[in-house]
Amino acid sequence: MKERLEQLKQEALQKVEQANNVQGLKDVRVEYLGKKGPITEVLKGMGKLSKEERPVIGQLANEVREQVAEAIESKQTRLEDEALEKQLEEESVDVTLPGRPVQVGGPHLLTSIVEEIEDLFIGMGFEIKEGPEVETDYYNFEALNLPKGHPARDMQDSFYITEELLLRTHTSPVQARTMNAKNGSEPVKMICPGKVYRRDTDDATHSHQFTQIEGLLVDKHVRMSDLKGVLNAFAKQMFGEERKIRLRPSFFPFTEPSVEMDISCKVCGGEGCSVCKGTGWIEILGAGMVHPNVLEMAGYDPKEYSGFAFGMGPERIAMLKYGVDDIRNFYTNDIRFLEQYHKA
Ligand code: 2NL
């Protein structure tokens, strides 16, 4: 009996030693210490032993069981420690590695420019108004002193939807609508940024859809010098205090008189260079005093009220300010172009 227990102990300890995972250890436990295991068998057969032998064998069997259990226990701890050690090693983080760059989005260059222009005019007390991109013939043309048959409303130049509906060719109809809503008795001081559409073939300087920002101020006693003061303040804030402006006579059907505004060339300071094509001046926008017909159609008495208006293309402004050479860059969404103009 003693030898049998001794032999079982050696066998079990050897198997514990050989086990190289937790499942293997469990198998050893079941095999030797389980209800049907040999040590339990020995304890069950104790009844057949003599009175003297019984406590000796009983004690020995318990000792063997404890030793095997202990061996299993400590081996299990060791296996678990090793597994944890291995996992920690495999999953360790090298904090000295360079970080992965994060792609940060930002506003589109055109959005930034439009917002910059909006902020400048908000600072001068103008409010921002928006309106529909699908317009009636009346608000897009008629109300702006462009009666039917006027050369500027050539069917070839506009996207017509029906005889009476078209994609607006400028943002002026927003201003005509705003004036109309005042019943001829309140001042208007607004700018309207938005998308406009022309039937053009796209190239470096033309896009069938582009952006316009127009401004309008209507009140009693508005004079051309008010227009000049507002445009001068805008030009200096937008392009730099050192820039000068000049107004040249021009023509628009909705203003009389009409002007075009140039700013002095920053590249050559007025000497003449390739950017200003030798003139020292760069054209920025068109403007003028609101035509009496336009005021009248909007319900204002042109003898009592007067106004000025201006219109500019923010793509052109951005192209001049940032040296962008192709208007299509604003609409093709090439990330390599857009990324260059992300502000923090
Ligand atoms: C340009 C020139 C201009 C206007 C737009 C306007 C609007 C109303 C009445 C009178 Cl409701 N005028 N707008 C006036 C002069 C010029 O735009 O070169 N735009 C890109």
Short mmCIF file of N, CA and C and ligand atoms in Angstrom, two decimals, residues 144 172-173 175-176 179 210 212-216 252 254-255 258-260 283 285-291 294 308-313, ligand 1:
data_model
loop_
_atom_site.label_atom_id
_atom_site.label_comp_id
_atom_site.label_asym_id
_atom_site.label_seq_id
_atom_site.Cartn_x
_atom_site.Cartn_y
_atom_site.Cartn_z
N LEU A 144 -34.61 94.49 -62.32
CA LEU A 144 -33.27 95.08 -62.30
C LEU A 144 -33.01 95.91 -63.56
N SER A 172 -28.53 89.70 -57.29
CA SER A 172 -29.38 90.91 -57.22
C SER A 172 -30.85 90.65 -56.91
N PRO A 173 -31.46 89.52 -57.42
CA PRO A 173 -32.88 89.30 -57.10
C PRO A 173 -33.14 89.22 -55.59
N GLN A 175 -31.78 91.12 -53.46
CA GLN A 175 -31.88 92.53 -53.04
C GLN A 175 -33.20 93.14 -53.51
N ALA A 176 -33.60 92.77 -54.72
CA ALA A 176 -34.88 93.28 -55.22
C ALA A 176 -36.03 92.80 -54.33
N MET A 179 -35.92 94.77 -51.00
CA MET A 179 -36.47 96.13 -51.15
C MET A 179 -38.00 96.08 -51.24
N PHE A 210 -20.69 79.90 -59.98
CA PHE A 210 -19.68 80.58 -59.17
C PHE A 210 -20.39 81.33 -58.04
N GLN A 212 -21.22 84.97 -55.85
CA GLN A 212 -21.25 86.42 -55.92
C GLN A 212 -21.59 86.97 -54.55
N ILE A 213 -21.04 88.12 -54.24
CA ILE A 213 -21.49 88.86 -53.06
C ILE A 213 -21.88 90.25 -53.54
N GLU A 214 -23.13 90.58 -53.34
CA GLU A 214 -23.58 91.92 -53.69
C GLU A 214 -23.95 92.67 -52.42
N GLY A 215 -23.85 93.99 -52.51
CA GLY A 215 -24.23 94.84 -51.38
C GLY A 215 -25.20 95.89 -51.87
N LEU A 216 -26.05 96.34 -50.96
CA LEU A 216 -27.04 97.36 -51.31
C LEU A 216 -27.32 98.23 -50.09
N PHE A 252 -23.57 99.39 -65.93
CA PHE A 252 -24.43 98.26 -65.58
C PHE A 252 -25.86 98.72 -65.80
N PHE A 254 -28.41 98.22 -64.04
CA PHE A 254 -29.15 98.48 -62.79
C PHE A 254 -28.57 99.61 -61.95
N THR A 255 -27.48 100.23 -62.43
CA THR A 255 -26.91 101.38 -61.70
C THR A 255 -26.65 102.54 -62.67
N SER A 258 -22.42 104.19 -63.10
CA SER A 258 -21.79 102.91 -62.73
C SER A 258 -20.28 103.08 -62.71
N VAL A 259 -19.63 102.30 -61.86
CA VAL A 259 -18.16 102.39 -61.76
C VAL A 259 -17.56 100.99 -61.63
N GLU A 260 -16.26 100.92 -61.88
CA GLU A 260 -15.51 99.74 -61.51
C GLU A 260 -14.42 100.18 -60.55
N GLU A 283 -8.50 95.17 -60.99
CA GLU A 283 -9.95 95.33 -60.89
C GLU A 283 -10.51 94.37 -59.84
N LEU A 285 -14.11 95.00 -58.24
CA LEU A 285 -15.58 94.89 -58.23
C LEU A 285 -16.25 95.96 -59.07
N GLY A 286 -17.55 95.77 -59.29
CA GLY A 286 -18.36 96.76 -59.98
C GLY A 286 -19.38 97.35 -59.01
N ALA A 287 -19.78 98.60 -59.25
CA ALA A 287 -20.69 99.26 -58.32
C ALA A 287 -21.39 100.43 -59.00
N GLY A 288 -22.22 101.12 -58.25
CA GLY A 288 -22.87 102.31 -58.81
C GLY A 288 -24.03 102.76 -57.94
N MET A 289 -24.67 103.83 -58.38
CA MET A 289 -25.87 104.33 -57.70
C MET A 289 -27.07 103.60 -58.29
N VAL A 290 -27.92 103.08 -57.42
CA VAL A 290 -29.05 102.28 -57.88
C VAL A 290 -29.88 103.08 -58.90
N HIS A 291 -30.17 102.45 -60.03
CA HIS A 291 -30.92 103.11 -61.12
C HIS A 291 -32.31 103.49 -60.61
N VAL A 294 -34.99 100.94 -60.96
CA VAL A 294 -34.93 99.80 -60.02
C VAL A 294 -35.59 100.18 -58.70
N PHE A 308 -26.84 102.97 -53.14
CA PHE A 308 -25.71 102.45 -53.93
C PHE A 308 -25.71 100.94 -53.85
N ALA A 309 -25.07 100.32 -54.83
CA ALA A 309 -24.98 98.86 -54.86
C ALA A 309 -23.62 98.48 -55.43
N PHE A 310 -23.19 97.30 -55.07
CA PHE A 310 -21.92 96.80 -55.62
C PHE A 310 -22.00 95.29 -55.74
N GLY A 311 -21.13 94.73 -56.57
CA GLY A 311 -21.10 93.27 -56.72
C GLY A 311 -19.68 92.81 -56.93
N MET A 312 -19.33 91.69 -56.31
CA MET A 312 -17.97 91.15 -56.50
C MET A 312 -18.01 89.63 -56.55
N GLY A 313 -16.94 89.06 -57.09
CA GLY A 313 -16.79 87.61 -57.15
C GLY A 313 -15.74 87.16 -56.14
C1 2NL B 1 -19.94 92.88 -60.75
C2 2NL B 1 -20.88 94.01 -60.72
C3 2NL B 1 -22.80 94.84 -59.62
C4 2NL B 1 -24.87 95.57 -58.70
C5 2NL B 1 -23.97 94.57 -58.98
C6 2NL B 1 -27.20 95.91 -57.95
C7 2NL B 1 -28.25 95.33 -57.30
C8 2NL B 1 -29.42 96.05 -57.19
C9 2NL B 1 -29.52 97.30 -57.69
C10 2NL B 1 -28.43 97.82 -58.30
CL1 2NL B 1 -30.76 95.35 -56.42
N1 2NL B 1 -27.29 97.15 -58.44
N2 2NL B 1 -26.03 95.21 -58.05
C11 2NL B 1 -24.56 96.86 -59.04
C12 2NL B 1 -23.38 97.14 -59.70
C13 2NL B 1 -22.49 96.13 -59.99
O1 2NL B 1 -21.96 93.79 -59.87
O2 2NL B 1 -18.93 92.99 -61.36
N3 2NL B 1 -20.23 91.78 -60.08
C14 2NL B 1 -19.39 90.64 -60.05
#
